[in-house]
Amino acid sequence: MVKAKTWILKKYFEGFPKESDFELRVVDLPEPKDGEVLVEALYLSVDPYLRLFNRDFIKEGDVQYGGQVAKVIQSKNKAFPVGCHVFVHSGWRTHTLSDGSDLTKLPSNWPKDIPLSLALGAIGMPGLTALYGLEEVLQIKAGETVLVSAAAGAVGAVVGQICKIKGCKVVGSAGSDAKVAYLKELGFDEAFNYKTVSSLEEALKAASPDGYDCYFENVAGPFFTAALSQMKKEGRIAVCGAISLYNDTTPQTCPFPHKTMLVNHLKMEGFTVSKWKHKDEESRQRLLTWMKEGKLKAKEVVTVGFENTPAAFLRMLRGNDIGKHIVKV
């Protein structure tokens, strides 16, 4: 019998989450039955969507949901031999008992010089989100100009790099000068600090005087309104996130976008990565290939220790770091 540590959602978030919203508990897991496997977490992912969907996926008292990269340590399922690595969305826990239906085996050709933790970042959900948002929703074309908000985030940074691979001009906004410098390192054509510019509209216009064909939306709020006014006719908007709203206790309001959308024939579509799950295996290989070729780069912010998972989550939400936040168990 294995003792698994788990982080329980003790209380739904009110405003910005607190460490006291979580509680550490230990549970006993039985030995795997026929067809089952026992996996041990190596890395946990902490992501903004965990804040967004706080009340949608689980109840108070449940294990906090989230994804992890894990290693199979016991197996009675031939599809998942001992020692193989998997992705599983089993939440903040050190050990998981599974029948295999919720496990995704990581590619067997995973290069030794690429950390497995990137299966939670540029080669995982954030990378797939960027890819599908650009190819399936925006359907970008070479020569187009793409705007990305929260561009230094785990998704935004990959968005910008794929845009360059696809032959697009890409403009990114971020919340610090260090993040803007990072975007330049990644190959963004233009980047600016939205916190220090005197006018969002003027900053967007200066970065692309002719406007934007596509906007990869991650933030909502005043930036969305400013970006909308800079879209070209027939422009497309992919709504991936709305980070500026997640911790509000009073809903924000903004000018209604209807006239701008109507006059400029704009298309706006919200999406989540799971819509194209059937493409994940092939898409993950493409991301992995781009990384091996040096076309895709990624930074990580690593917190060590399962007991520090809530602190890592709160640090991620503060948005002061550069890179994908993970916990090394």
Coordinates of N, CA and C in Angstrom, one line a residue, residues 3-233:
K3 N 1.3 5.4 0.3 CA 0.7 6.6 0.9 C 0.9 7.8 -0.1
A4 N -0.2 8.3 -0.5 CA -0.1 9.4 -1.5 C -0.4 10.8 -0.8
K5 N 0.4 11.7 -1.1 CA 0.2 13.1 -0.6 C -0.7 13.8 -1.6
T6 N -1.7 14.5 -1.1 CA -2.6 15.3 -2.0 C -2.8 16.7 -1.4
W7 N -3.1 17.6 -2.3 CA -3.5 18.9 -1.9 C -5.0 19.0 -2.2
I8 N -5.8 19.3 -1.2 CA -7.2 19.4 -1.3 C -7.6 20.9 -1.4
L9 N -8.6 21.1 -2.3 CA -9.2 22.5 -2.3 C -10.1 22.6 -1.1
K10 N -9.6 23.3 -0.1 CA -10.4 23.4 1.2 C -11.5 24.4 1.0
K11 N -11.3 25.5 0.2 CA -12.3 26.5 0.1 C -12.2 27.2 -1.3
Y12 N -13.3 27.4 -1.9 CA -13.3 28.1 -3.2 C -12.6 29.4 -3.1
F13 N -12.0 29.9 -4.1 CA -11.2 31.1 -4.1 C -12.2 32.3 -4.1
E14 N -11.8 33.3 -3.3 CA -12.6 34.6 -3.3 C -11.5 35.6 -3.6
G15 N -11.6 36.2 -4.7 CA -10.5 37.2 -5.1 C -9.2 36.4 -5.4
F16 N -8.1 37.0 -5.0 CA -6.8 36.3 -5.2 C -6.7 35.1 -4.3
P17 N -6.4 33.9 -4.8 CA -6.3 32.7 -3.9 C -5.3 32.9 -2.8
K18 N -5.5 32.1 -1.8 CA -4.6 32.1 -0.6 C -4.1 30.7 -0.3
E19 N -2.9 30.6 0.3 CA -2.5 29.2 0.7 C -3.4 28.5 1.6
S20 N -4.2 29.3 2.4 CA -5.1 28.7 3.3 C -6.3 28.1 2.6
D21 N -6.5 28.3 1.3 CA -7.5 27.7 0.5 C -7.3 26.2 0.3
F22 N -6.1 25.8 0.6 CA -5.7 24.4 0.3 C -5.3 23.7 1.6
E23 N -5.4 22.4 1.6 CA -5.0 21.5 2.8 C -4.3 20.3 2.3
L24 N -3.2 20.0 3.0 CA -2.4 18.8 2.6 C -3.0 17.6 3.4
R25 N -3.3 16.5 2.6 CA -3.8 15.3 3.2 C -3.0 14.1 2.6
V26 N -2.9 13.0 3.4 CA -2.3 11.8 3.0 C -3.4 10.7 2.9
V27 N -3.4 10.0 1.8 CA -4.4 8.9 1.6 C -3.6 7.6 1.2
D28 N -4.2 6.5 1.6 CA -3.6 5.2 1.2 C -4.2 4.7 -0.1
L29 N -3.3 4.3 -1.0 CA -3.7 3.7 -2.3 C -3.5 2.2 -2.2
P30 N -4.4 1.4 -2.7 CA -4.2 -0.1 -2.7 C -3.3 -0.5 -3.9
E31 N -2.9 -1.7 -3.9 CA -2.1 -2.3 -5.0 C -2.9 -2.3 -6.3
P32 N -2.2 -2.1 -7.4 CA -3.0 -2.1 -8.7 C -3.6 -3.4 -8.9
K33 N -4.8 -3.4 -9.5 CA -5.5 -4.6 -9.9 C -5.2 -4.9 -11.4
D34 N -5.7 -6.0 -11.9 CA -5.5 -6.3 -13.3 C -5.9 -5.1 -14.2
G35 N -5.1 -4.7 -15.1 CA -5.4 -3.5 -16.0 C -5.1 -2.2 -15.4
E36 N -4.6 -2.1 -14.2 CA -4.3 -0.9 -13.5 C -2.8 -0.6 -13.4
V37 N -2.5 0.7 -13.2 CA -1.1 1.1 -13.0 C -1.0 2.1 -11.9
L38 N 0.1 2.1 -11.2 CA 0.4 3.1 -10.2 C 1.5 4.0 -10.7
V39 N 1.2 5.3 -10.8 CA 2.2 6.3 -11.3 C 2.6 7.2 -10.2
E40 N 3.9 7.7 -10.3 CA 4.4 8.6 -9.3 C 4.8 9.9 -10.0
A41 N 4.3 11.0 -9.4 CA 4.4 12.3 -10.0 C 5.9 12.7 -10.0
L42 N 6.4 13.3 -11.2 CA 7.7 13.9 -11.3 C 7.6 15.4 -11.3
Y43 N 6.6 15.9 -12.1 CA 6.4 17.4 -12.2 C 4.9 17.6 -12.2
L44 N 4.5 18.7 -11.5 CA 3.2 19.2 -11.5 C 3.1 20.5 -12.3
S45 N 2.0 20.8 -13.0 CA 1.8 22.0 -13.7 C 0.9 22.9 -12.9
V46 N 1.3 24.2 -12.8 CA 0.3 25.2 -12.2 C 0.1 26.2 -13.3
D47 N -1.2 26.5 -13.6 CA -1.6 27.3 -14.8 C -2.7 28.2 -14.5
P48 N -2.8 29.3 -15.2 CA -3.9 30.3 -15.0 C -5.3 29.7 -15.0
Y49 N -5.5 28.7 -15.9 CA -6.9 28.2 -16.0 C -7.4 27.5 -14.7
L50 N -6.4 27.1 -13.8 CA -6.8 26.6 -12.6 C -7.6 27.6 -11.7
R51 N -7.3 28.9 -11.9 CA -8.0 29.9 -11.3 C -9.3 30.2 -12.0
L52 N -9.3 30.2 -13.3 CA -10.5 30.5 -14.1 C -11.7 29.5 -13.8
F53 N -11.3 28.2 -13.7 CA -12.4 27.2 -13.6 C -12.5 26.6 -12.2
N54 N -12.1 27.4 -11.2 CA -12.1 27.0 -9.8 C -13.4 26.4 -9.4
R55 N -14.5 26.9 -9.8 CA -15.8 26.4 -9.3 C -16.5 25.5 -10.3
D56 N -15.8 25.2 -11.4 CA -16.5 24.4 -12.5 C -16.2 22.9 -12.4
F57 N -15.0 22.6 -12.1 CA -14.5 21.2 -12.2 C -14.6 20.4 -10.9
I58 N -14.4 21.0 -9.8 CA -14.4 20.3 -8.5 C -15.2 21.0 -7.4
K59 N -15.4 20.2 -6.4 CA -16.1 20.7 -5.2 C -15.0 21.0 -4.1
E60 N -15.4 21.8 -3.1 CA -14.6 21.9 -1.9 C -14.4 20.5 -1.3
G61 N -13.2 20.2 -0.9 CA -12.9 18.9 -0.4 C -12.3 17.9 -1.4
D62 N -12.3 18.3 -2.7 CA -11.7 17.4 -3.7 C -10.3 17.7 -3.9
V63 N -9.5 16.8 -4.5 CA -8.1 17.1 -4.8 C -8.1 18.2 -5.9
Q64 N -7.2 19.2 -5.7 CA -7.1 20.3 -6.6 C -6.7 19.7 -8.0
Y65 N -7.5 20.0 -9.0 CA -7.2 19.4 -10.3 C -6.0 20.1 -11.0
G66 N -5.4 19.4 -12.0 CA -4.2 19.9 -12.7 C -3.5 18.7 -13.3
G67 N -2.6 19.1 -14.2 CA -1.9 18.0 -15.0 C -0.5 17.8 -14.4
Q68 N 0.0 16.6 -14.7 CA 1.4 16.2 -14.2 C 2.1 15.2 -15.2
V69 N 3.4 15.3 -15.1 CA 4.2 14.2 -15.8 C 4.6 13.2 -14.7
A70 N 4.3 11.9 -14.9 CA 4.5 10.9 -13.9 C 5.3 9.7 -14.5
K71 N 5.8 8.9 -13.6 CA 6.5 7.7 -14.0 C 5.7 6.5 -13.5
V72 N 5.5 5.5 -14.4 CA 4.8 4.2 -13.9 C 5.8 3.4 -13.0
I73 N 5.3 3.2 -11.8 CA 6.2 2.5 -10.8 C 5.7 1.0 -10.5
Q74 N 4.4 0.8 -10.8 CA 3.8 -0.5 -10.7 C 2.8 -0.7 -11.9
S75 N 2.8 -1.8 -12.5 CA 1.9 -2.0 -13.7 C 1.3 -3.4 -13.8
K76 N 0.0 -3.4 -14.0 CA -0.7 -4.7 -14.5 C -1.5 -4.4 -15.7
N77 N -0.8 -3.5 -16.5 CA -1.4 -3.0 -17.8 C -0.3 -3.0 -18.8
K78 N -0.4 -3.9 -19.8 CA 0.7 -4.1 -20.8 C 1.0 -2.8 -21.6
A79 N 0.0 -2.0 -21.7 CA 0.2 -0.7 -22.5 C 1.1 0.3 -21.8
F80 N 1.2 0.1 -20.5 CA 2.0 1.1 -19.7 C 3.0 0.3 -18.8
P81 N 4.1 -0.1 -19.4 CA 5.1 -0.9 -18.6 C 5.8 0.0 -17.5
V82 N 6.3 -0.7 -16.5 CA 7.1 0.0 -15.5 C 8.2 0.8 -16.1
G83 N 8.4 2.1 -15.7 CA 9.4 2.9 -16.2 C 9.0 3.9 -17.2
C84 N 7.9 3.7 -17.9 CA 7.5 4.6 -18.9 C 6.9 5.9 -18.3
H85 N 7.0 7.0 -19.1 CA 6.5 8.3 -18.6 C 5.2 8.6 -19.3
V86 N 4.3 9.3 -18.5 CA 3.0 9.6 -18.9 C 2.6 11.0 -18.5
F87 N 1.6 11.5 -19.2 CA 0.9 12.7 -18.7 C -0.4 12.3 -18.2
V88 N -0.8 12.8 -17.1 CA -2.1 12.5 -16.5 C -2.7 13.7 -15.8
H89 N -4.0 13.9 -16.0 CA -4.7 15.1 -15.4 C -5.3 14.6 -14.1
S90 N -4.5 14.2 -13.2 CA -5.0 13.6 -11.9 C -5.0 14.6 -10.7
G91 N -4.5 15.8 -11.0 CA -4.5 16.8 -9.9 C -3.2 16.8 -9.1
W92 N -3.3 17.6 -8.0 CA -2.1 17.8 -7.2 C -1.9 16.6 -6.2
R93 N -1.3 15.6 -6.7 CA -1.1 14.4 -5.8 C 0.2 13.7 -6.2
T94 N 0.9 13.0 -5.3 CA 2.2 12.4 -5.6 C 2.0 11.1 -6.3
H95 N 0.9 10.4 -6.0 CA 0.7 9.1 -6.6 C -0.7 9.0 -7.1
T96 N -0.9 8.2 -8.2 CA -2.2 8.1 -8.8 C -2.4 6.6 -9.3
L97 N -3.5 6.0 -9.0 CA -3.9 4.7 -9.4 C -4.8 4.9 -10.6
S98 N -4.5 4.2 -11.7 CA -5.2 4.5 -13.0 C -5.5 3.2 -13.7
D99 N -6.6 3.1 -14.5 CA -6.8 2.0 -15.4 C -6.2 2.2 -16.8
G100 N -5.5 3.3 -16.9 CA -4.9 3.6 -18.2 C -5.7 4.5 -19.1
S101 N -7.0 4.6 -18.9 CA -7.8 5.4 -19.8 C -7.5 6.9 -19.8
D102 N -7.0 7.4 -18.7 CA -6.7 8.8 -18.6 C -5.2 9.1 -18.7
L103 N -4.4 8.1 -19.1 CA -3.0 8.3 -19.3 C -2.6 8.6 -20.7
T104 N -1.7 9.5 -21.0 CA -1.1 9.7 -22.3 C 0.4 9.4 -22.2
K105 N 0.8 8.4 -22.9 CA 2.3 8.0 -22.9 C 3.1 9.1 -23.6
L106 N 4.1 9.6 -23.0 CA 5.0 10.5 -23.7 C 5.7 9.9 -24.9
P107 N 6.1 10.6 -25.9 CA 6.7 10.0 -27.1 C 8.0 9.2 -26.7
S108 N 8.1 8.1 -27.3 CA 9.3 7.2 -27.0 C 10.6 7.8 -27.5
N109 N 10.5 8.7 -28.4 CA 11.7 9.3 -29.0 C 12.0 10.6 -28.3
W110 N 11.5 10.8 -27.1 CA 11.8 12.1 -26.4 C 13.3 12.2 -26.2
P111 N 13.9 13.3 -26.7 CA 15.4 13.5 -26.6 C 15.8 13.6 -25.1
K112 N 17.0 13.1 -24.9 CA 17.5 13.1 -23.5 C 17.9 14.5 -23.1
D113 N 18.2 15.4 -24.0 CA 18.6 16.7 -23.7 C 17.5 17.7 -23.6
I114 N 16.2 17.2 -23.7 CA 15.1 18.1 -23.5 C 14.3 17.6 -22.2
P115 N 14.2 18.5 -21.2 CA 13.6 18.1 -20.0 C 12.2 17.5 -20.2
L116 N 11.8 16.5 -19.4 CA 10.5 15.9 -19.5 C 9.4 16.9 -19.0
S117 N 9.9 17.8 -18.2 CA 8.9 18.8 -17.6 C 8.3 19.7 -18.8
L118 N 9.0 19.8 -19.9 CA 8.4 20.6 -21.0 C 7.2 19.9 -21.6
A119 N 6.9 18.7 -21.2 CA 5.6 18.1 -21.6 C 4.5 18.7 -20.9
L120 N 4.8 19.6 -19.9 CA 3.7 20.4 -19.3 C 3.8 21.9 -19.8
G121 N 4.7 22.2 -20.7 CA 4.9 23.5 -21.2 C 4.8 23.6 -22.7
A122 N 6.0 23.9 -23.3 CA 6.0 24.2 -24.8 C 5.7 22.9 -25.6
I123 N 5.9 21.7 -25.0 CA 5.6 20.5 -25.7 C 4.3 19.9 -25.2
G124 N 3.6 20.6 -24.3 CA 2.4 20.1 -23.7 C 1.2 21.0 -24.0
M125 N 0.4 21.1 -23.0 CA -0.9 21.9 -23.1 C -0.7 23.3 -23.6
P126 N 0.3 24.1 -23.0 CA 0.5 25.5 -23.5 C 0.9 25.5 -24.9
G127 N 1.8 24.6 -25.3 CA 2.3 24.6 -26.7 C 1.2 24.2 -27.7
L128 N 0.4 23.2 -27.3 CA -0.7 22.8 -28.1 C -1.8 23.8 -28.2
T129 N -2.0 24.6 -27.1 CA -3.0 25.7 -27.2 C -2.5 26.7 -28.2
A130 N -1.2 27.1 -28.1 CA -0.7 28.1 -29.1 C -0.9 27.6 -30.5
L131 N -0.5 26.3 -30.8 CA -0.6 25.8 -32.1 C -2.0 25.7 -32.7
Y132 N -3.0 25.2 -31.8 CA -4.3 25.2 -32.3 C -5.0 26.5 -32.5
G133 N -4.7 27.4 -31.6 CA -5.2 28.8 -31.7 C -4.8 29.4 -33.0
L134 N -3.5 29.2 -33.4 CA -3.0 29.8 -34.6 C -3.5 29.1 -35.8
E135 N -3.5 27.8 -35.8 CA -3.8 27.0 -37.1 C -5.3 26.7 -37.2
E136 N -5.9 26.4 -36.2 CA -7.3 26.0 -36.3 C -8.3 27.1 -36.1
V137 N -8.0 28.1 -35.2 CA -8.9 29.2 -35.0 C -8.6 30.4 -35.9
L138 N -7.4 30.9 -35.8 CA -7.0 32.1 -36.6 C -6.6 31.7 -38.0
Q139 N -6.2 30.5 -38.2 CA -5.8 30.1 -39.6 C -4.8 31.1 -40.2
I140 N -3.7 31.4 -39.5 CA -2.8 32.4 -39.9 C -2.1 32.0 -41.3
K141 N -1.7 33.0 -42.0 CA -1.1 32.9 -43.3 C 0.2 33.7 -43.3
A142 N 1.2 33.2 -44.0 CA 2.5 33.9 -44.2 C 2.2 35.3 -44.6
G143 N 2.9 36.3 -44.0 CA 2.8 37.7 -44.4 C 1.8 38.4 -43.5
E144 N 1.0 37.7 -42.8 CA 0.0 38.4 -41.9 C 0.7 39.0 -40.6
T145 N 0.0 39.9 -40.0 CA 0.5 40.5 -38.7 C -0.3 40.0 -37.6
V146 N 0.3 39.4 -36.6 CA -0.4 38.8 -35.4 C 0.0 39.6 -34.2
L147 N -1.0 39.9 -33.4 CA -0.8 40.5 -32.1 C -1.1 39.5 -31.0
V148 N -0.2 39.5 -30.0 CA -0.3 38.5 -28.9 C -0.2 39.3 -27.6
S149 N -1.2 39.1 -26.7 CA -1.2 39.7 -25.4 C -0.7 38.7 -24.4
A150 N -0.2 39.1 -23.2 CA 0.5 38.2 -22.3 C 1.5 37.4 -23.0
A151 N 2.3 38.0 -23.9 CA 3.2 37.3 -24.8 C 4.3 36.6 -24.2
A152 N 4.7 37.0 -23.0 CA 5.8 36.3 -22.3 C 5.4 35.1 -21.5
G153 N 4.1 34.8 -21.5 CA 3.5 33.7 -20.8 C 3.8 32.4 -21.4
A154 N 3.4 31.3 -20.8 CA 3.7 29.9 -21.3 C 3.1 29.7 -22.7
V155 N 1.9 30.2 -22.9 CA 1.2 30.1 -24.2 C 1.7 31.2 -25.2
G156 N 1.7 32.4 -24.7 CA 2.1 33.5 -25.6 C 3.4 33.4 -26.2
A157 N 4.4 33.0 -25.5 CA 5.8 32.9 -26.0 C 5.9 31.8 -27.1
V158 N 5.1 30.8 -27.0 CA 5.1 29.8 -28.1 C 4.3 30.3 -29.3
V159 N 3.2 31.1 -29.0 CA 2.5 31.7 -30.1 C 3.4 32.5 -31.0
G160 N 4.2 33.4 -30.4 CA 5.1 34.2 -31.1 C 6.1 33.5 -32.0
Q161 N 6.7 32.4 -31.4 CA 7.7 31.6 -32.1 C 7.1 30.9 -33.3
I162 N 5.9 30.3 -33.1 CA 5.2 29.6 -34.2 C 4.8 30.6 -35.3
C163 N 4.4 31.9 -34.9 CA 4.2 32.9 -36.0 C 5.4 33.1 -36.8
K164 N 6.6 33.2 -36.2 CA 7.8 33.4 -37.0 C 8.1 32.2 -37.9
I165 N 7.9 31.0 -37.4 CA 8.1 29.7 -38.2 C 7.1 29.8 -39.4
K166 N 5.9 30.3 -39.2 CA 4.9 30.4 -40.3 C 5.1 31.6 -41.2
G167 N 6.1 32.4 -41.0 CA 6.3 33.6 -41.8 C 5.5 34.8 -41.6
C168 N 5.0 35.0 -40.3 CA 4.2 36.1 -40.0 C 5.0 37.2 -39.2
K169 N 4.5 38.4 -39.3 CA 5.0 39.4 -38.4 C 4.3 39.3 -37.0
V170 N 5.0 39.4 -35.9 CA 4.3 39.2 -34.6 C 4.7 40.3 -33.7
V171 N 3.7 40.9 -33.0 CA 3.8 41.9 -32.0 C 3.3 41.4 -30.7
G172 N 4.1 41.6 -29.6 CA 3.7 41.1 -28.3 C 3.7 42.2 -27.3
S173 N 2.8 42.1 -26.3 CA 2.8 42.9 -25.2 C 3.1 42.1 -23.9
A174 N 3.7 42.8 -23.0 CA 4.1 42.1 -21.7 C 4.2 43.1 -20.6
G175 N 4.3 42.7 -19.4 CA 4.2 43.6 -18.2 C 5.4 44.0 -17.5
S176 N 6.6 43.8 -18.2 CA 7.8 44.3 -17.6 C 8.9 44.5 -18.7
D177 N 9.9 45.3 -18.5 CA 10.9 45.5 -19.5 C 11.7 44.2 -19.7
A178 N 11.9 43.4 -18.6 CA 12.6 42.2 -18.8 C 11.9 41.2 -19.7
K179 N 10.5 41.2 -19.6 CA 9.7 40.3 -20.4 C 9.8 40.8 -21.9
V180 N 9.8 42.1 -22.1 CA 9.9 42.7 -23.4 C 11.2 42.2 -24.0
A181 N 12.3 42.3 -23.3 CA 13.6 41.9 -23.8 C 13.6 40.4 -24.1
Y182 N 12.9 39.6 -23.3 CA 12.8 38.2 -23.6 C 12.1 37.9 -24.9
L183 N 11.0 38.7 -25.2 CA 10.3 38.5 -26.4 C 11.2 38.9 -27.6
K184 N 12.0 39.9 -27.5 CA 13.0 40.2 -28.5 C 13.9 39.1 -28.8
E185 N 14.4 38.4 -27.7 CA 15.3 37.2 -27.8 C 14.6 36.1 -28.6
L186 N 13.3 36.0 -28.4 CA 12.6 34.9 -29.1 C 12.3 35.2 -30.5
G187 N 12.5 36.4 -31.0 CA 12.3 36.8 -32.4 C 11.1 37.6 -32.7
F188 N 10.4 38.1 -31.6 CA 9.2 39.0 -31.9 C 9.7 40.2 -32.7
D189 N 8.9 40.6 -33.7 CA 9.3 41.7 -34.5 C 9.2 43.0 -33.7
E190 N 8.1 43.1 -32.8 CA 7.9 44.3 -32.0 C 7.4 43.8 -30.6
A191 N 7.7 44.5 -29.6 CA 7.2 44.2 -28.3 C 7.2 45.5 -27.4
F192 N 6.3 45.6 -26.5 CA 6.2 46.8 -25.6 C 5.6 46.4 -24.3
N193 N 6.0 47.2 -23.3 CA 5.5 47.1 -21.9 C 4.2 47.8 -21.8
Y194 N 3.1 47.1 -21.7 CA 1.8 47.7 -21.6 C 1.6 48.6 -20.3
K195 N 2.4 48.3 -19.3 CA 2.3 49.0 -18.1 C 2.9 50.4 -18.1
T196 N 3.8 50.7 -19.0 CA 4.6 51.9 -19.0 C 4.3 52.8 -20.2
V197 N 3.6 52.3 -21.2 CA 3.2 53.1 -22.4 C 2.2 54.1 -22.0
S198 N 2.2 55.3 -22.6 CA 1.2 56.3 -22.2 C -0.2 56.1 -22.8
S199 N -0.2 55.3 -23.9 CA -1.5 55.0 -24.6 C -1.3 53.6 -25.3
L200 N -2.2 52.7 -24.9 CA -2.2 51.4 -25.5 C -2.5 51.5 -27.0
E201 N -3.5 52.3 -27.4 CA -3.8 52.5 -28.8 C -2.6 53.0 -29.6
E202 N -1.9 54.0 -29.1 CA -0.7 54.5 -29.8 C 0.4 53.5 -29.9
A203 N 0.6 52.7 -28.8 CA 1.7 51.7 -28.8 C 1.4 50.6 -29.8
L204 N 0.1 50.2 -29.9 CA -0.3 49.2 -30.9 C -0.2 49.8 -32.3
K205 N -0.5 51.0 -32.5 CA -0.4 51.7 -33.8 C 1.0 51.8 -34.2
A206 N 1.9 52.2 -33.3 CA 3.3 52.3 -33.6 C 4.0 51.0 -34.0
A207 N 3.5 49.9 -33.3 CA 4.1 48.6 -33.6 C 3.7 48.1 -34.9
S208 N 2.5 48.4 -35.4 CA 2.0 48.0 -36.7 C 1.0 49.0 -37.2
P209 N 1.5 50.0 -37.9 CA 0.7 51.1 -38.4 C -0.5 50.7 -39.3
D210 N -0.3 49.6 -40.0 CA -1.4 49.1 -40.9 C -2.4 48.2 -40.1
G211 N -2.2 48.0 -38.8 CA -3.2 47.2 -38.1 C -2.8 45.8 -38.0
Y212 N -3.8 44.9 -37.5 CA -3.5 43.5 -37.3 C -4.5 42.6 -38.0
D213 N -4.0 41.6 -38.6 CA -4.8 40.6 -39.2 C -5.4 39.7 -38.2
C214 N -4.6 39.3 -37.2 CA -5.1 38.4 -36.1 C -4.7 38.8 -34.8
Y215 N -5.5 38.5 -33.8 CA -5.2 38.8 -32.4 C -5.4 37.6 -31.5
F216 N -4.3 37.2 -30.9 CA -4.4 36.0 -29.9 C -4.6 36.6 -28.5
E217 N -5.8 36.5 -28.1 CA -6.3 37.2 -26.9 C -6.1 36.4 -25.6
N218 N -5.3 36.9 -24.6 CA -5.1 36.2 -23.4 C -5.5 37.0 -22.1
V219 N -5.9 38.3 -22.3 CA -5.9 39.2 -21.1 C -7.3 39.8 -20.8
A220 N -8.1 40.1 -21.8 CA -9.4 40.9 -21.7 C -9.1 42.3 -21.1
G221 N -10.1 42.9 -20.5 CA -9.9 44.3 -20.0 C -9.6 45.3 -21.0
P222 N -9.0 46.5 -20.6 CA -8.8 47.6 -21.5 C -7.9 47.2 -22.7
F223 N -7.0 46.3 -22.5 CA -6.1 45.9 -23.6 C -7.0 45.3 -24.8
F224 N -8.0 44.5 -24.4 CA -8.9 44.0 -25.5 C -9.5 45.1 -26.3
T225 N -10.1 46.1 -25.6 CA -10.7 47.2 -26.2 C -9.8 47.9 -27.2
A226 N -8.5 48.2 -26.7 CA -7.6 48.9 -27.5 C -7.2 48.0 -28.7
A227 N -7.0 46.7 -28.5 CA -6.6 45.9 -29.6 C -7.7 45.8 -30.7
L228 N -9.0 45.8 -30.2 CA -10.1 45.7 -31.2 C -10.1 46.8 -32.1
S229 N -9.7 48.0 -31.6 CA -9.7 49.2 -32.5 C -8.6 49.2 -33.5
Q230 N -7.7 48.3 -33.4 CA -6.5 48.3 -34.3 C -6.6 47.1 -35.3
M231 N -7.7 46.4 -35.3 CA -7.8 45.2 -36.2 C -8.1 45.7 -37.6
K232 N -7.5 44.9 -38.6 CA -7.8 45.2 -40.0 C -9.2 44.7 -40.3
K233 N -9.7 45.1 -41.4 CA -11.0 44.6 -41.9 C -10.9 43.1 -42.2

